[in-house]
Amino acid sequence: MPLLPLATGAIIALVAATFAFPWLEFVLTLAIAKGLAALGVAILLRGGLISIGHAMFFAIGAYATAFAMRDFGITDVFALILISAIISLVAGLLIGAFVVRYRAIFFAMLNLAISMVLFSLLSKFYGVTGGTDGLRVGTPTVLGMVLEAKGFATFLFYAAIAAMVLAGLAVNAYFKSPLGEALSAVHTNEIRLEYLGIPVRGVLLVAYGLSALLAGIGGTFAAMTIGHVLPDMAYWTDSGHLVLVAVLGGISGIGGPFVGAAFLELVHTLAAGVTDAWNMIVGAALLGVIFFLPKGLIGFIRPTKKGDLA
Amino acid sequence: MTVLLEAKNLHITFGAVKAANGVDLHIDEGEFLAIIGPNGSGKTTFLNLCTGYIRPSEGEVYLDGKPITRLPPRTIARKGIARAFQIPQLFLDQTVLTNLMLAIASREGLWQVGKALGRPAYRDEAMALLAMFNLADCAPTLASTLPEGRRKLVDIAIALALKPRLVLLDEPTSGVSALERFALMETLMGALRQAKVSALFVEHDMDVVERYADRVVVWEAGRVMAEGKPEAVFKDARVIENVIGVA
């Protein structure tokens, strides 16, 4: 099935769903925010690296928004997104310069360790971060306009869709570029890459920075959607959740992480109203995907191509 | 003749094994140099030393008279030394065409934001290289699904895609059927001559060495035992006794 009409149809369906069920606006905005972060995780998975710490960049983006509003009086939504993106990118490059030296379990555990350090800092520095109570995020302005909460939520939903489309196009172009193909090549043969004159760590650092940038943008959207930031955003289980979203949706293309995030948020929302054991439903869904859809949920609609990663 | 690559007094030891024990060797521009010797005598180690994969405990490697001993493989590759491996080193999850295009793109650096790897210029050059090795039909095939002999050819094609000044070939005809062996070498050596690329190849097939090498170096226990024109070296009694009988 051609991808462009499919993506366009999916976006129209998203918008139509919010007209039919207005409560979906919040759920889907949050799903896109987490989908952006999961897309970042999927980028690293393409290079054979699993990060169990990427929620830290989600939290960095969220707290950057909260700090910018509280401490610097910046309220414009576009300025907040830009600031959070830059801070997440810089954090990603700094942490990435250290962690891309490692592979496999060491890479995963280092990311986890650094994210837990951030979690502790956010929890303990009460005077700065609000501790475990977190920080409130007010309703930002839009190009100088003050919107009521409902109007801003609607604006944010469409802004999240725009961010998803832009991120999708950018990451798609990256995957098709020499740098993106080199990232896939890291997965199978680092020695050959080095013998082609390609610095493997440089390739991985770009991927890590990009993944942190996406997670940070996801974080700022989440902060503005929820109106509150908490240290739990950096907790390791949230990082595991991002990996789960990426694998559940599928990492062979751009749409997978967003499909996975929407699926999980919807299951969470709908199942939580019925049972406390909603995690069981999510677990069963994951088992189903692992056994029957090795390409993830996106495998339902996207044909497998040569060179696709599972 | 201008000396292109020169190794002086290289030493390296792995446990009790002296893989390089005072190796002095050079290769001139445009020369085809063959290295022969028994398994485990240090031939591949010498290639590893020349390409920065391992560093000698003593001695230096020079390219154009400048030391390259402490440089990493990627820097040495950028200086014009390419390598094809005894066990082919491919990007197994990607197509043969992508393998080649990545090598071609690496010449210009990868930091080309917004430009696709599959652009026509790269694709055409990759297809021309594949056609040269009769691999055009393999272009859309995943590298992991290729038979060993064809993987070997792709590995060599990748090395040539870098447009090197010197190519190091580790047993280029191993894994290639006897019928295709000379055809491969004819193609390879023809391409190298045309592009004025020097070649250093480790080889066990003495017919191949005799036919294609300008000079032969005989390796034994990490040392150069003999060197010279193939016809002269192959008449050396020590070489016949210690190497050709077991090569």
Coordinates of C-alpha atoms in Angstrom, one line a residue:
Chain A
M1 CA 0.0 0.0 0.0
P2 CA 1.5 3.4 -0.9
L3 CA 2.8 5.1 2.2
L4 CA 1.7 8.7 1.5
P5 CA -2.0 8.0 1.2
L6 CA -1.8 5.7 4.2
A7 CA -0.1 8.3 6.4
T8 CA -2.6 11.0 5.2
G9 CA -5.5 8.6 5.9
A10 CA -4.1 7.9 9.4
I11 CA -3.8 11.6 10.2
I12 CA -7.4 12.3 9.0
A13 CA -8.6 9.4 11.1
L14 CA -6.8 10.8 14.1
V15 CA -8.5 14.2 13.6
A16 CA -11.9 12.7 12.9
A17 CA -11.6 10.6 16.0
T18 CA -11.2 13.7 18.2
F19 CA -14.4 15.2 16.7
A20 CA -16.3 12.0 17.6
F21 CA -14.6 11.6 21.0
P22 CA -13.2 14.9 22.2
W23 CA -11.5 13.2 25.2
L24 CA -9.2 11.5 22.7
E25 CA -7.5 14.9 22.1
F26 CA -5.6 14.6 25.3
V27 CA -4.8 10.9 24.9
L28 CA -3.6 11.2 21.3
T29 CA -1.5 14.3 22.0
L30 CA 0.2 12.4 24.8
A31 CA 0.6 9.4 22.5
I32 CA 2.3 11.5 19.8
A33 CA 4.6 12.9 22.5
K34 CA 5.6 9.4 23.6
G35 CA 5.7 8.3 19.9
L36 CA 8.3 11.0 19.2
A37 CA 10.5 9.7 22.1
A38 CA 9.9 6.1 20.9
L39 CA 11.0 7.1 17.4
G40 CA 14.2 8.3 19.0
V41 CA 14.6 4.9 20.7
A42 CA 13.8 3.2 17.3
I43 CA 16.7 5.1 15.7
L44 CA 19.1 3.6 18.1
L45 CA 17.6 0.2 17.7
R46 CA 18.4 0.5 14.0
G47 CA 22.0 0.7 15.0
G48 CA 21.7 -2.4 17.2
L49 CA 21.7 -0.3 20.5
I50 CA 19.0 -0.6 23.1
S51 CA 18.7 2.4 25.5
I52 CA 16.9 1.8 28.8
G53 CA 17.5 5.4 29.8
H54 CA 15.9 7.5 27.1
A55 CA 13.1 8.7 29.4
M56 CA 15.9 11.0 30.8
F57 CA 15.7 13.1 27.6
F58 CA 11.9 13.0 27.7
A59 CA 12.3 14.4 31.3
I60 CA 14.9 16.9 30.2
G61 CA 12.6 18.3 27.5
A62 CA 9.7 18.4 30.0
Y63 CA 11.7 20.1 32.8
A64 CA 13.3 22.5 30.4
T65 CA 9.8 23.7 29.5
A66 CA 8.9 24.0 33.2
F67 CA 12.1 25.9 34.1
A68 CA 11.8 28.2 31.0
M69 CA 8.3 29.2 32.1
R70 CA 9.0 29.5 35.8
D71 CA 12.5 31.0 35.9
F72 CA 12.7 32.9 32.7
G73 CA 9.1 33.9 32.1
I74 CA 9.1 32.4 28.6
T75 CA 5.5 31.5 27.7
D76 CA 5.4 31.3 23.9
V77 CA 4.8 27.7 22.9
F78 CA 7.2 27.8 19.9
A79 CA 10.0 29.3 22.0
L80 CA 9.4 26.6 24.6
I81 CA 9.6 23.8 22.1
L82 CA 12.7 25.3 20.6
I83 CA 14.5 25.8 23.9
S84 CA 13.6 22.2 25.1
A85 CA 14.8 20.8 21.7
I86 CA 18.1 22.6 22.0
I87 CA 18.7 21.6 25.6
S88 CA 17.8 18.0 24.9
L89 CA 20.1 17.9 21.8
V90 CA 23.0 19.3 23.8
A91 CA 22.4 16.9 26.7
G92 CA 22.2 14.0 24.1
L93 CA 25.5 15.0 22.5
L94 CA 27.2 15.3 25.9
I95 CA 25.9 12.0 27.3
G96 CA 26.2 10.3 23.9
A97 CA 29.9 11.2 23.5
F98 CA 30.5 9.0 26.5
V99 CA 28.0 6.1 26.0
V100 CA 28.5 5.5 22.3
R101 CA 31.8 3.9 23.2
Y102 CA 29.9 1.0 24.6
R103 CA 27.7 -1.7 23.1
A104 CA 25.1 -4.2 24.0
I105 CA 24.2 -4.6 27.7
F106 CA 26.9 -2.0 28.7
F107 CA 25.3 0.6 26.6
A108 CA 21.8 -0.2 27.9
M109 CA 23.0 -0.2 31.5
L110 CA 24.9 3.0 31.2
N111 CA 21.9 4.8 29.9
L112 CA 19.8 3.3 32.7
A113 CA 22.4 4.4 35.3
I114 CA 22.6 8.0 33.9
S115 CA 18.8 8.3 33.7
M116 CA 18.5 7.2 37.4
V117 CA 21.1 9.8 38.4
L118 CA 18.9 12.4 36.7
F119 CA 15.8 10.9 38.4
S120 CA 17.5 11.2 41.8
L121 CA 18.6 14.8 41.2
L122 CA 15.1 15.7 40.1
S123 CA 13.6 14.0 43.2
K124 CA 16.1 15.4 45.8
F125 CA 16.8 19.0 44.7
Y126 CA 13.5 20.1 46.1
G127 CA 14.2 23.8 46.0
V128 CA 15.0 23.8 42.3
T129 CA 13.0 20.9 40.9
G130 CA 10.0 20.7 43.3
G131 CA 11.2 17.3 44.4
T132 CA 8.8 14.4 44.1
D133 CA 5.9 16.9 43.8
G134 CA 7.3 18.1 40.5
L135 CA 6.6 21.5 38.9
R136 CA 3.4 22.9 37.5
V137 CA 3.4 24.0 33.8
G138 CA 1.0 26.8 33.0
T139 CA -0.8 27.2 29.7
P140 CA 1.6 28.7 27.3
T141 CA 0.7 31.5 24.9
V142 CA 0.6 31.1 21.1
L143 CA 2.4 33.9 19.3
G144 CA 1.4 36.3 22.0
M145 CA -2.2 35.1 22.1
V146 CA -3.6 33.8 25.4
L147 CA -5.8 30.8 24.8
E148 CA -8.2 29.2 27.2
A149 CA -7.1 25.7 28.4
K150 CA -9.5 23.9 26.0
G151 CA -8.4 26.0 23.0
F152 CA -4.8 25.5 23.8
A153 CA -5.3 21.7 24.2
T154 CA -6.8 21.7 20.7
F155 CA -3.9 23.8 19.3
L156 CA -1.4 21.5 21.0
F157 CA -3.0 18.4 19.4
Y158 CA -2.6 19.9 15.9
A159 CA 0.9 21.1 16.8
A160 CA 1.8 17.6 17.9
I161 CA 0.5 16.2 14.6
A162 CA 2.6 18.8 12.7
A163 CA 5.6 17.8 14.8
M164 CA 5.0 14.1 14.1
V165 CA 4.8 14.8 10.4
L166 CA 8.0 16.9 10.4
A167 CA 9.9 14.4 12.5
G168 CA 8.7 11.6 10.3
L169 CA 9.9 13.3 7.2
A170 CA 13.2 14.3 8.7
V171 CA 14.0 10.8 10.1
N172 CA 12.9 9.2 6.9
A173 CA 15.4 11.4 5.0
Y174 CA 18.0 10.5 7.6
F175 CA 17.4 6.8 7.2
K176 CA 17.8 7.1 3.5
S177 CA 21.0 9.2 3.7
P178 CA 24.5 7.8 3.7
L179 CA 24.6 8.5 7.4
G180 CA 21.4 6.6 8.1
E181 CA 22.5 3.6 6.0
A182 CA 25.8 3.7 7.9
L183 CA 23.8 3.5 11.2
S184 CA 22.1 0.3 9.9
A185 CA 25.6 -1.0 8.9
V186 CA 26.9 -0.5 12.4
H187 CA 24.5 -3.2 13.5
T188 CA 26.2 -5.8 11.3
N189 CA 29.8 -4.8 10.7
E190 CA 31.7 -2.1 12.5
I191 CA 35.1 -3.3 11.2
R192 CA 34.1 -2.9 7.6
L193 CA 32.8 0.6 8.3
E194 CA 36.1 1.6 9.9
Y195 CA 37.9 0.2 6.8
L196 CA 35.7 2.4 4.6
G197 CA 37.1 5.4 6.5
I198 CA 33.8 5.9 8.4
P199 CA 34.1 6.9 12.1
V200 CA 31.6 4.5 13.8
R201 CA 31.4 6.6 17.0
G202 CA 30.6 9.7 14.9
V203 CA 27.8 7.8 13.2
L204 CA 26.4 6.6 16.6
L205 CA 26.8 10.1 18.2
V206 CA 24.6 11.7 15.4
A207 CA 22.0 9.0 16.0
Y208 CA 22.1 9.4 19.7
G209 CA 21.8 13.2 19.5
L210 CA 18.9 12.9 17.1
S211 CA 17.2 10.4 19.4
A212 CA 17.7 12.7 22.4
L213 CA 16.3 15.6 20.4
L214 CA 13.1 13.7 19.5
A215 CA 12.7 12.5 23.1
G216 CA 13.1 16.0 24.3
I217 CA 10.5 17.4 21.9
G218 CA 8.2 14.6 23.1
G219 CA 8.9 15.7 26.7
T220 CA 8.0 19.3 26.1
F221 CA 4.7 18.3 24.4
A222 CA 3.9 16.0 27.3
A223 CA 4.7 18.7 29.8
M224 CA 2.4 21.2 28.1
T225 CA -0.3 18.5 27.7
I226 CA -0.3 17.3 31.2
G227 CA 0.5 20.7 32.8
H228 CA 2.8 19.2 35.2
V229 CA 6.3 17.6 35.3
L230 CA 7.4 14.9 37.7
P231 CA 10.7 13.1 38.3
D232 CA 9.0 9.9 37.4
M233 CA 9.3 11.0 33.8
A234 CA 13.0 10.0 34.0
Y235 CA 12.4 6.7 35.9
W236 CA 13.8 3.6 34.3
T237 CA 10.4 2.0 33.8
D238 CA 9.4 4.9 31.6
S239 CA 12.5 4.2 29.5
G240 CA 11.5 0.6 29.3
H241 CA 8.1 1.8 28.3
L242 CA 9.6 3.7 25.3
V243 CA 11.4 0.5 24.2
L244 CA 8.2 -1.4 24.5
V245 CA 6.3 1.2 22.4
A246 CA 9.0 1.1 19.7
V247 CA 9.1 -2.7 19.5
L248 CA 5.3 -3.0 19.7
G249 CA 4.8 -0.6 16.9
G250 CA 7.7 -1.8 14.8
I251 CA 11.1 -0.2 14.1
S252 CA 11.3 -0.9 10.4
G253 CA 9.8 2.4 9.5
I254 CA 8.7 5.8 10.8
G255 CA 5.1 5.1 11.6
G256 CA 5.7 2.1 14.0
P257 CA 6.6 4.0 17.2
F258 CA 3.5 6.3 16.8
V259 CA 1.2 3.3 16.1
G260 CA 2.7 1.6 19.2
A261 CA 2.3 4.7 21.3
A262 CA -1.3 5.3 20.2
F263 CA -2.1 1.6 20.8
L264 CA -0.6 1.6 24.3
E265 CA -2.2 4.9 25.4
L266 CA -5.6 3.7 24.1
V267 CA -5.3 0.3 25.8
H268 CA -4.2 2.0 29.0
T269 CA -7.1 4.5 28.9
L270 CA -9.8 2.0 28.0
A271 CA -8.6 -0.9 30.1
A272 CA -7.8 1.2 33.2
G273 CA -11.5 2.1 33.3
V274 CA -12.4 -1.6 33.5
T275 CA -9.6 -3.2 35.5
D276 CA -6.5 -2.3 37.5
A277 CA -4.6 -5.0 35.7
W278 CA -4.4 -3.1 32.4
N279 CA -0.7 -4.0 32.3
M280 CA -1.8 -7.6 31.7
I281 CA -3.6 -6.6 28.6
V282 CA -0.6 -4.7 27.4
G283 CA 1.6 -7.7 28.2
A284 CA -0.7 -10.0 26.2
A285 CA -0.7 -7.6 23.3
L286 CA 3.1 -7.6 23.3
L287 CA 3.3 -11.4 23.4
G288 CA 0.9 -11.4 20.4
V289 CA 3.1 -9.0 18.5
I290 CA 6.3 -11.0 19.3
F291 CA 4.7 -14.3 18.1
F292 CA 2.6 -13.2 15.2
L293 CA 3.8 -9.8 14.1
P294 CA 7.6 -9.8 14.2
K295 CA 7.6 -6.4 12.3
G296 CA 5.4 -4.9 15.0
L297 CA 1.8 -3.5 14.7
I298 CA 2.9 -1.5 11.6
G299 CA 3.4 -5.0 10.0
F300 CA -0.4 -5.1 9.6
I301 CA -0.3 -2.3 7.0
R302 CA 3.3 -2.0 5.8
P303 CA 4.7 -4.7 3.6
T304 CA 8.1 -6.1 4.5
K305 CA 11.0 -4.8 2.4
K306 CA 14.5 -6.2 1.9
G307 CA 16.8 -4.9 4.5
D308 CA 14.0 -4.2 7.0
L309 CA 15.0 -4.6 10.6
A310 CA 12.7 -6.5 12.9
Chain B
M1 CA 60.1 3.3 -8.8
T2 CA 58.7 5.4 -5.9
V3 CA 58.1 3.5 -2.7
L4 CA 54.5 3.7 -1.7
L5 CA 54.3 1.7 1.5
E6 CA 57.2 0.7 3.7
A7 CA 57.4 -1.4 6.8
K8 CA 60.6 -1.2 8.9
N9 CA 61.6 -3.6 11.6
L10 CA 58.0 -4.6 12.6
H11 CA 57.7 -6.7 15.7
I12 CA 54.6 -8.1 17.4
T13 CA 54.1 -11.2 19.6
F14 CA 50.9 -13.0 20.5
G15 CA 51.7 -15.1 23.6
A16 CA 54.6 -17.3 22.5
V17 CA 54.1 -16.7 18.8
K18 CA 56.1 -14.1 17.0
A19 CA 53.8 -13.0 14.3
A20 CA 56.1 -10.3 13.1
N21 CA 59.8 -10.6 14.0
G22 CA 61.7 -7.7 12.4
V23 CA 59.8 -7.4 9.2
D24 CA 61.3 -5.1 6.6
L25 CA 59.2 -4.8 3.4
H26 CA 58.2 -2.2 0.8
I27 CA 55.8 -2.0 -2.1
D28 CA 56.4 0.4 -5.0
E29 CA 53.7 2.5 -6.8
G30 CA 52.0 0.4 -9.5
E31 CA 53.6 -2.9 -8.2
F32 CA 51.7 -6.2 -7.6
L33 CA 53.3 -7.8 -4.6
A34 CA 52.4 -11.3 -3.5
I35 CA 53.0 -12.7 0.0
I36 CA 53.1 -16.4 0.4
G37 CA 53.8 -18.6 3.4
P38 CA 52.4 -21.4 5.6
N39 CA 49.3 -20.8 7.6
G40 CA 50.0 -19.0 10.9
S41 CA 53.2 -17.4 9.6
G42 CA 52.0 -13.9 10.1
K43 CA 50.8 -12.8 6.7
T44 CA 47.4 -11.5 7.8
T45 CA 49.0 -10.0 10.8
F46 CA 51.2 -8.0 8.5
L47 CA 48.0 -6.6 6.7
N48 CA 46.6 -5.8 10.1
L49 CA 49.7 -3.9 11.1
C50 CA 49.7 -2.0 7.8
T51 CA 46.1 -0.9 8.2
G52 CA 46.2 0.1 11.9
Y53 CA 44.0 -2.7 13.1
I54 CA 46.8 -3.7 15.5
R55 CA 49.9 -1.8 16.4
P56 CA 53.4 -3.2 16.5
S57 CA 55.4 -3.4 19.7
E58 CA 58.3 -2.1 17.7
G59 CA 58.9 -0.7 14.2
E60 CA 57.1 1.7 11.9
V61 CA 54.9 1.6 8.8
Y62 CA 55.3 4.5 6.3
L63 CA 53.0 5.7 3.6
D64 CA 54.7 8.1 1.1
G65 CA 57.5 8.3 3.7
K66 CA 55.2 9.4 6.5
P67 CA 54.5 7.2 9.5
I68 CA 51.0 5.7 9.7
T69 CA 51.7 3.2 12.5
R70 CA 49.6 4.8 15.2
L71 CA 46.7 5.8 13.0
P72 CA 43.3 4.0 13.2
P73 CA 42.0 2.0 10.2
R74 CA 39.6 4.7 9.1
T75 CA 42.3 7.3 8.8
I76 CA 44.6 5.0 6.9
A77 CA 41.6 4.1 4.6
R78 CA 41.1 7.8 3.9
K79 CA 44.8 8.0 2.9
G80 CA 44.2 5.5 0.2
I81 CA 44.8 2.0 1.5
A82 CA 41.8 -0.3 1.0
R83 CA 41.5 -3.8 2.2
A84 CA 39.6 -7.0 1.2
F85 CA 39.4 -9.6 3.8
Q86 CA 40.0 -13.3 3.9
I87 CA 36.6 -13.7 5.5
P88 CA 34.4 -11.3 3.6
Q89 CA 33.3 -8.3 5.7
L90 CA 29.9 -7.1 4.4
F91 CA 26.9 -5.3 5.8
L92 CA 24.8 -8.5 5.9
D93 CA 21.4 -6.9 6.6
Q94 CA 21.7 -4.6 3.6
T95 CA 21.5 -5.3 -0.1
V96 CA 24.7 -5.8 -2.2
L97 CA 23.9 -2.5 -4.0
T98 CA 23.7 -0.6 -0.7
N99 CA 27.0 -2.2 0.4
L100 CA 28.6 -0.8 -2.7
M101 CA 26.9 2.6 -2.5
L102 CA 28.0 3.1 1.1
A103 CA 31.6 2.5 0.1
I104 CA 31.3 5.0 -2.8
A105 CA 29.6 7.6 -0.5
S106 CA 32.3 7.2 2.1
R107 CA 34.8 8.7 -0.3
E108 CA 33.0 12.0 -0.1
G109 CA 32.2 11.7 3.6
L110 CA 28.8 10.8 5.1
W111 CA 27.8 14.2 6.4
Q112 CA 25.6 15.0 3.4
V113 CA 22.3 16.0 5.1
G114 CA 19.3 15.6 2.9
K115 CA 20.9 13.6 0.1
A116 CA 19.8 10.0 -0.4
L117 CA 22.4 7.2 -0.7
G118 CA 20.5 5.9 -3.6
R119 CA 21.2 8.9 -5.9
P120 CA 21.8 8.1 -9.5
A121 CA 25.5 8.9 -9.5
Y122 CA 26.2 6.4 -6.7
R123 CA 23.8 3.8 -8.1
D124 CA 25.4 3.9 -11.6
E125 CA 28.9 3.7 -10.3
A126 CA 28.0 0.8 -8.0
M127 CA 26.2 -1.1 -10.8
A128 CA 29.2 -0.6 -13.1
L129 CA 31.5 -2.1 -10.4
L130 CA 29.1 -5.0 -9.8
A131 CA 28.9 -5.6 -13.6
M132 CA 32.7 -5.8 -13.8
F133 CA 32.6 -8.7 -11.4
N134 CA 29.5 -10.3 -13.0
L135 CA 27.5 -9.4 -9.9
A136 CA 24.9 -7.1 -11.4
D137 CA 22.2 -9.7 -10.9
C138 CA 23.0 -9.7 -7.1
A139 CA 22.4 -6.0 -6.7
P140 CA 19.0 -6.2 -5.0
T141 CA 20.0 -9.3 -3.0
L142 CA 20.6 -9.2 0.8
A143 CA 24.4 -9.7 1.4
S144 CA 23.6 -12.3 4.0
T145 CA 22.0 -14.6 1.4
L146 CA 24.9 -14.6 -1.0
P147 CA 27.0 -17.7 -1.4
E148 CA 30.6 -17.5 0.0
G149 CA 32.3 -17.1 -3.4
R150 CA 30.1 -14.2 -4.3
R151 CA 30.5 -12.5 -0.9
K152 CA 34.2 -12.6 -1.6
L153 CA 33.8 -10.8 -4.9
V154 CA 31.5 -8.2 -3.3
D155 CA 34.2 -7.6 -0.6
I156 CA 36.8 -7.0 -3.3
A157 CA 34.4 -4.7 -5.2
I158 CA 33.8 -2.7 -2.0
A159 CA 37.6 -2.2 -1.6
L160 CA 37.9 -1.0 -5.2
A161 CA 34.9 1.3 -4.8
L162 CA 37.1 3.4 -2.4
K163 CA 39.3 4.2 -5.4
P164 CA 42.4 3.4 -3.3
R165 CA 46.1 3.9 -4.2
L166 CA 46.9 0.5 -2.7
V167 CA 44.7 -2.4 -2.1
L168 CA 45.5 -5.2 0.3
L169 CA 43.9 -8.5 -0.7
D170 CA 43.8 -11.3 1.8
E171 CA 43.5 -14.6 -0.2
P172 CA 41.4 -13.1 -3.0
T173 CA 40.8 -16.4 -4.7
S174 CA 39.9 -18.5 -1.6
G175 CA 36.3 -19.6 -1.7
V176 CA 36.2 -18.9 -5.4
S177 CA 35.8 -22.0 -7.6
A178 CA 38.9 -23.2 -9.6
L179 CA 37.1 -22.4 -12.8
E180 CA 36.4 -18.8 -11.9
R181 CA 39.7 -18.2 -10.2
F182 CA 41.7 -16.9 -13.2
A183 CA 38.8 -15.0 -14.6
L184 CA 38.4 -13.2 -11.3
M185 CA 42.2 -12.4 -11.2
E186 CA 42.1 -11.2 -14.8
T187 CA 39.2 -8.9 -14.0
L188 CA 40.7 -7.7 -10.8
M189 CA 44.3 -7.1 -12.1
G190 CA 42.9 -5.5 -15.3
A191 CA 40.9 -3.0 -13.2
L192 CA 43.9 -2.3 -10.9
R193 CA 46.2 -1.7 -13.8
Q194 CA 43.7 0.6 -15.5
A195 CA 43.2 2.6 -12.3
K196 CA 47.0 2.5 -11.6
V197 CA 46.4 0.9 -8.2
S198 CA 49.1 -1.0 -6.4
A199 CA 48.2 -4.3 -4.9
L200 CA 49.6 -6.5 -2.1
F201 CA 48.0 -9.9 -2.0
V202 CA 48.3 -12.8 0.3
E203 CA 47.8 -16.0 -1.7
H204 CA 48.2 -19.7 -1.5
D205 CA 47.6 -20.5 -5.1
M206 CA 51.1 -20.5 -6.7
D207 CA 49.8 -20.5 -10.2
V208 CA 48.0 -17.2 -9.4
V209 CA 51.1 -15.8 -7.8
E210 CA 53.3 -16.8 -10.7
R211 CA 51.0 -15.3 -13.3
Y212 CA 50.1 -12.0 -11.6
A213 CA 52.8 -11.0 -9.1
D214 CA 55.6 -8.6 -10.1
R215 CA 57.5 -9.7 -6.9
V216 CA 57.0 -12.4 -4.3
V217 CA 57.8 -12.2 -0.6
V218 CA 58.0 -15.5 1.2
W219 CA 57.0 -15.5 4.8
E220 CA 57.9 -17.9 7.5
A221 CA 57.5 -17.5 11.3
G222 CA 57.0 -13.8 11.2
R223 CA 60.0 -13.1 9.0
V224 CA 60.7 -12.6 5.4
M225 CA 62.5 -15.7 4.3
A226 CA 63.0 -14.8 0.6
E227 CA 61.8 -12.3 -2.0
G228 CA 62.2 -11.5 -5.6
K229 CA 60.7 -12.3 -9.0
P230 CA 58.3 -15.3 -8.9
E231 CA 60.3 -17.4 -11.3
A232 CA 63.5 -17.0 -9.2
V233 CA 61.9 -17.4 -5.8
F234 CA 60.0 -20.6 -6.8
K235 CA 63.4 -22.2 -7.7
D236 CA 64.9 -21.4 -4.3
A237 CA 65.4 -24.7 -2.5
R238 CA 64.5 -23.4 0.9
V239 CA 61.2 -22.0 -0.5
I240 CA 60.4 -25.3 -2.2
E241 CA 61.2 -27.2 1.0
N242 CA 59.5 -25.0 3.6
V243 CA 56.7 -23.2 1.8
I244 CA 55.6 -24.4 -1.6
G245 CA 55.3 -27.9 -0.4
V246 CA 52.9 -26.8 2.3
A247 CA 51.4 -23.6 0.8

